[in-house]
Structures are given as structure tokens and as C-alpha cells.
């Protein structure tokens, strides 16, 4: 009776070993490591630190971010001076009532990003701060760079 149980367990053990080896091999591949595989978030964060730079464009010494209360639009011009292409930037608006996400802004290459996003101050409250969190692509996977987020504390009226 014991020998028949061993025969049934044999293929299951072999299959488990094969699956284990496949998982280990996949996690050690360069693609898995660069794309944020196990244990390599530090590499991606280092890449963010050296290659990502987002700022608000200034024109004539005036920061190009403002809130148009009549149209209910947050208007901004961002400058992507990075070596890396910033795929998108997530937007968070800080108010006395909490933090509210806005629709993300998309970008594919370094340069100026002009955009506006609807924001209803009568519903959510006066804007105290806006935070833009850049996202880069590594092997077609998005990776956020929160340590390179751009925070703007002074939002003038348009």
C-alpha cells in the first residue's frame, strides 16, 4: 500500500519541482529584474533619481500653474527635462477636506506638457497644494517615481 502511494506522489513532486524551477528562472531573468521583479525596486528607484526631472514651466518669472475658478480648471505647463521619457504624471490635489486625484496627464517624450484638468473647488475645497507624480516605462511596464514628485504649494488664480 505504501508503494502505490509513492507512485502517485512521484509525478506531483516532479511537477512541483519543475514549476519551482520555472519561477526561480523567471525571477532571475533580466527582464523581470528591470521591470520591477522581485527585489529590484531599488534599481528602478535609482533610475528615477538619476533620469527623471519634472518642473513647472516659468514664463517671465511667473510659474505656469493656476486655477481658473470661473471655468473650474486647474491649468498647468510642466517641463520634462528628464533623460527618461515620462509616460504620465498622476495628479493629487490637497485641500482642507482631503486629497483628491485628478485625471492623469500623459507624455511620451521630454519637453513641455501643457494641460488643464477639471477641478471643482466648490465641491472639494480650496486648493492648498498640487502634487505631480511622474511615471516612467521600463520594458512596457509603468513604474511610479514618487520620490521625484513635484509639489506646488502656491496656486494663483488665472
Tab-separated table of N, CA and C in Angstrom, residues 55-122:
chain	number	residue	atom	x	y	z
A	55	UNK	N	9.343	69.747	-13.653
A	55	UNK	CA	9.220	71.056	-13.012
A	55	UNK	C	8.084	71.830	-13.671
A	56	UNK	N	7.655	72.896	-13.008
A	56	UNK	CA	6.642	73.778	-13.583
A	56	UNK	C	7.368	74.788	-14.460
A	57	UNK	N	6.882	74.975	-15.663
A	57	UNK	CA	7.462	75.939	-16.587
A	57	UNK	C	7.269	77.348	-16.032
A	58	UNK	N	8.291	78.173	-16.181
A	58	UNK	CA	8.179	79.575	-15.789
A	58	UNK	C	8.297	80.429	-17.037
A	59	UNK	N	7.429	81.425	-17.123
A	59	UNK	CA	7.445	82.335	-18.270
A	59	UNK	C	7.517	83.752	-17.717
A	60	UNK	N	8.615	84.433	-17.986
A	60	UNK	CA	8.803	85.780	-17.442
A	60	UNK	C	8.847	85.794	-15.929
A	61	UNK	N	9.383	84.718	-15.342
A	61	UNK	CA	9.482	84.624	-13.895
A	61	UNK	C	8.186	84.217	-13.203
A	62	UNK	N	7.154	83.915	-13.991
A	62	UNK	CA	5.860	83.535	-13.419
A	62	UNK	C	5.640	82.038	-13.621
A	63	UNK	N	5.356	81.364	-12.536
A	63	UNK	CA	5.091	79.926	-12.572
A	63	UNK	C	3.811	79.665	-13.362
A	64	UNK	N	3.873	78.743	-14.301
A	64	UNK	CA	2.745	78.472	-15.188
A	64	UNK	C	1.822	77.384	-14.632
A	65	UNK	N	1.275	77.655	-13.463
A	65	UNK	CA	0.231	76.820	-12.882
A	65	UNK	C	-0.742	77.758	-12.171
A	66	UNK	N	-2.022	77.570	-12.454
A	66	UNK	CA	-3.032	78.425	-11.845
A	66	UNK	C	-4.382	77.718	-11.868
A	67	UNK	N	-5.308	78.262	-11.083
A	67	UNK	CA	-6.656	77.695	-11.051
A	67	UNK	C	-7.641	78.721	-11.589
A	68	UNK	N	-8.386	78.340	-12.611
A	68	UNK	CA	-9.403	79.192	-13.200
A	68	UNK	C	-10.729	78.857	-12.524
A	69	UNK	N	-11.110	79.655	-11.527
A	69	UNK	CA	-12.313	79.346	-10.744
A	69	UNK	C	-13.596	79.541	-11.552
A	70	UNK	N	-13.564	80.383	-12.568
A	70	UNK	CA	-14.742	80.587	-13.408
A	70	UNK	C	-15.009	79.351	-14.263
A	71	UNK	N	-13.950	78.796	-14.873
A	71	UNK	CA	-14.091	77.607	-15.726
A	71	UNK	C	-13.926	76.298	-14.961
A	72	UNK	N	-13.486	76.399	-13.697
A	72	UNK	CA	-13.258	75.208	-12.851
A	72	UNK	C	-12.192	74.296	-13.461
A	73	UNK	N	-11.052	74.916	-13.832
A	73	UNK	CA	-9.960	74.156	-14.451
A	73	UNK	C	-8.635	74.524	-13.788
A	74	UNK	N	-7.878	73.505	-13.431
A	74	UNK	CA	-6.500	73.677	-12.985
A	74	UNK	C	-5.647	73.652	-14.248
A	75	UNK	N	-4.993	74.776	-14.545
A	75	UNK	CA	-4.173	74.886	-15.750
A	75	UNK	C	-2.706	74.816	-15.354
A	76	UNK	N	-1.920	74.090	-16.151
A	76	UNK	CA	-0.501	73.984	-15.834
A	76	UNK	C	0.315	73.677	-17.075
A	77	UNK	N	1.579	74.085	-17.011
A	77	UNK	CA	2.573	73.750	-18.025
A	77	UNK	C	3.751	73.150	-17.281
A	78	UNK	N	4.005	71.889	-17.545
A	78	UNK	CA	5.109	71.191	-16.891
A	78	UNK	C	6.262	71.052	-17.865
A	79	UNK	N	7.451	71.000	-17.325
A	79	UNK	CA	8.646	70.827	-18.134
A	79	UNK	C	9.288	69.503	-17.764
A	80	UNK	N	9.402	68.639	-18.753
A	80	UNK	CA	10.062	67.349	-18.572
A	80	UNK	C	11.477	67.486	-19.117
A	81	UNK	N	12.442	67.697	-18.234
A	81	UNK	CA	13.838	67.839	-18.651
A	81	UNK	C	14.609	66.561	-18.393
A	82	UNK	N	13.897	65.466	-18.335
A	82	UNK	CA	14.499	64.187	-17.960
A	82	UNK	C	15.246	63.547	-19.115
A	83	UNK	N	16.131	62.636	-18.734
A	83	UNK	CA	16.753	61.765	-19.724
A	83	UNK	C	15.793	60.653	-20.110
A	84	UNK	N	14.876	60.351	-19.218
A	84	UNK	CA	13.893	59.291	-19.458
A	84	UNK	C	12.594	59.915	-19.945
A	85	UNK	N	11.878	59.166	-20.751
A	85	UNK	CA	10.555	59.603	-21.161
A	85	UNK	C	9.597	59.382	-20.002
A	86	UNK	N	8.884	60.415	-19.656
A	86	UNK	CA	7.860	60.295	-18.621
A	86	UNK	C	6.567	59.927	-19.328
A	87	UNK	N	6.052	58.764	-19.024
A	87	UNK	CA	4.851	58.273	-19.698
A	87	UNK	C	3.609	59.016	-19.233
A	88	UNK	N	3.585	59.384	-17.970
A	88	UNK	CA	2.409	60.040	-17.402
A	88	UNK	C	2.793	60.700	-16.093
A	89	UNK	N	1.889	61.515	-15.612
A	89	UNK	CA	2.038	62.083	-14.269
A	89	UNK	C	0.673	62.004	-13.600
A	90	UNK	N	0.648	61.365	-12.447
A	90	UNK	CA	-0.573	61.327	-11.657
A	90	UNK	C	-0.668	62.646	-10.902
A	91	UNK	N	-1.889	63.138	-10.737
A	91	UNK	CA	-2.100	64.446	-10.123
A	91	UNK	C	-2.923	64.282	-8.852
A	92	UNK	N	-2.418	64.863	-7.773
A	92	UNK	CA	-3.140	64.863	-6.498
A	92	UNK	C	-3.337	66.310	-6.059
A	93	UNK	N	-4.574	66.636	-5.683
A	93	UNK	CA	-4.892	67.975	-5.194
A	93	UNK	C	-5.147	67.876	-3.695
A	94	UNK	N	-4.405	68.672	-2.936
A	94	UNK	CA	-4.547	68.708	-1.474
A	94	UNK	C	-5.436	69.891	-1.105
A	95	UNK	N	-6.451	69.618	-0.277
A	95	UNK	CA	-7.387	70.642	0.179
A	95	UNK	C	-7.580	70.478	1.686
A	96	UNK	N	-8.256	71.426	2.336
A	96	UNK	CA	-8.553	71.232	3.760
A	96	UNK	C	-9.394	69.975	4.016
A	97	UNK	N	-10.155	69.537	3.016
A	97	UNK	CA	-11.020	68.367	3.181
A	97	UNK	C	-10.387	67.042	2.824
A	98	UNK	N	-9.159	67.041	2.318
A	98	UNK	CA	-8.501	65.786	1.968
A	98	UNK	C	-7.692	65.898	0.685
A	99	UNK	N	-7.314	64.739	0.164
A	99	UNK	CA	-6.515	64.655	-1.058
A	99	UNK	C	-7.396	64.047	-2.145
A	100	UNK	N	-7.432	64.700	-3.305
A	100	UNK	CA	-8.278	64.248	-4.401
A	100	UNK	C	-7.442	64.020	-5.653
A	101	UNK	N	-7.567	62.845	-6.276
A	101	UNK	CA	-6.838	62.585	-7.519
A	101	UNK	C	-7.566	63.216	-8.705
A	102	UNK	N	-6.798	63.727	-9.652
A	102	UNK	CA	-7.349	64.214	-10.913
A	102	UNK	C	-6.911	63.269	-12.022
A	103	UNK	N	-7.517	63.436	-13.179
A	103	UNK	CA	-7.141	62.609	-14.333
A	103	UNK	C	-5.659	62.825	-14.633
A	104	UNK	N	-4.943	61.724	-14.850
A	104	UNK	CA	-3.502	61.829	-15.098
A	104	UNK	C	-3.226	62.506	-16.433
A	105	UNK	N	-2.066	63.111	-16.516
A	105	UNK	CA	-1.625	63.744	-17.749
A	105	UNK	C	-0.622	62.810	-18.411
A	106	UNK	N	-0.727	62.661	-19.729
A	106	UNK	CA	0.138	61.741	-20.464
A	106	UNK	C	1.204	62.509	-21.222
A	107	UNK	N	2.379	61.900	-21.335
A	107	UNK	CA	3.503	62.481	-22.062
A	107	UNK	C	4.346	61.340	-22.591
A	108	UNK	N	4.928	61.510	-23.755
A	108	UNK	CA	5.743	60.423	-24.295
A	108	UNK	C	7.213	60.794	-24.456
A	109	UNK	N	7.531	62.069	-24.468
A	109	UNK	CA	8.929	62.429	-24.678
A	109	UNK	C	9.282	63.692	-23.899
A	110	UNK	N	10.581	63.921	-23.686
A	110	UNK	CA	10.979	65.129	-22.964
A	110	UNK	C	10.471	66.384	-23.667
A	111	UNK	N	10.185	67.395	-22.899
A	111	UNK	CA	9.681	68.645	-23.451
A	111	UNK	C	8.651	69.254	-22.527
A	112	UNK	N	7.809	70.105	-23.102
A	112	UNK	CA	6.803	70.817	-22.326
A	112	UNK	C	5.465	70.091	-22.427
A	113	UNK	N	4.809	69.967	-21.295
A	113	UNK	CA	3.490	69.347	-21.231
A	113	UNK	C	2.502	70.447	-20.851
A	114	UNK	N	1.610	70.817	-21.768
A	114	UNK	CA	0.563	71.800	-21.482
A	114	UNK	C	-0.710	71.031	-21.190
A	115	UNK	N	-1.400	71.406	-20.145
A	115	UNK	CA	-2.634	70.690	-19.868
A	115	UNK	C	-3.504	71.451	-18.888
A	116	UNK	N	-4.713	70.987	-18.785
A	116	UNK	CA	-5.663	71.504	-17.814
A	116	UNK	C	-6.535	70.350	-17.351
A	117	UNK	N	-6.943	70.402	-16.115
A	117	UNK	CA	-7.789	69.344	-15.558
A	117	UNK	C	-8.931	69.988	-14.786
A	118	UNK	N	-10.111	69.438	-14.971
A	118	UNK	CA	-11.286	69.936	-14.260
A	118	UNK	C	-11.111	69.708	-12.760
A	119	UNK	N	-11.449	70.741	-12.002
A	119	UNK	CA	-11.431	70.632	-10.544
A	119	UNK	C	-12.510	71.564	-10.001
A	120	UNK	N	-13.360	71.055	-9.146
A	120	UNK	CA	-14.493	71.815	-8.638
A	120	UNK	C	-14.239	72.215	-7.184
A	121	UNK	N	-13.704	73.432	-7.015
A	121	UNK	CA	-13.366	73.898	-5.672
A	121	UNK	C	-14.601	74.063	-4.788
A	122	UNK	N	-15.760	74.335	-5.384
A	122	UNK	CA	-16.966	74.469	-4.574
A	122	UNK	C	-17.403	73.123	-3.984
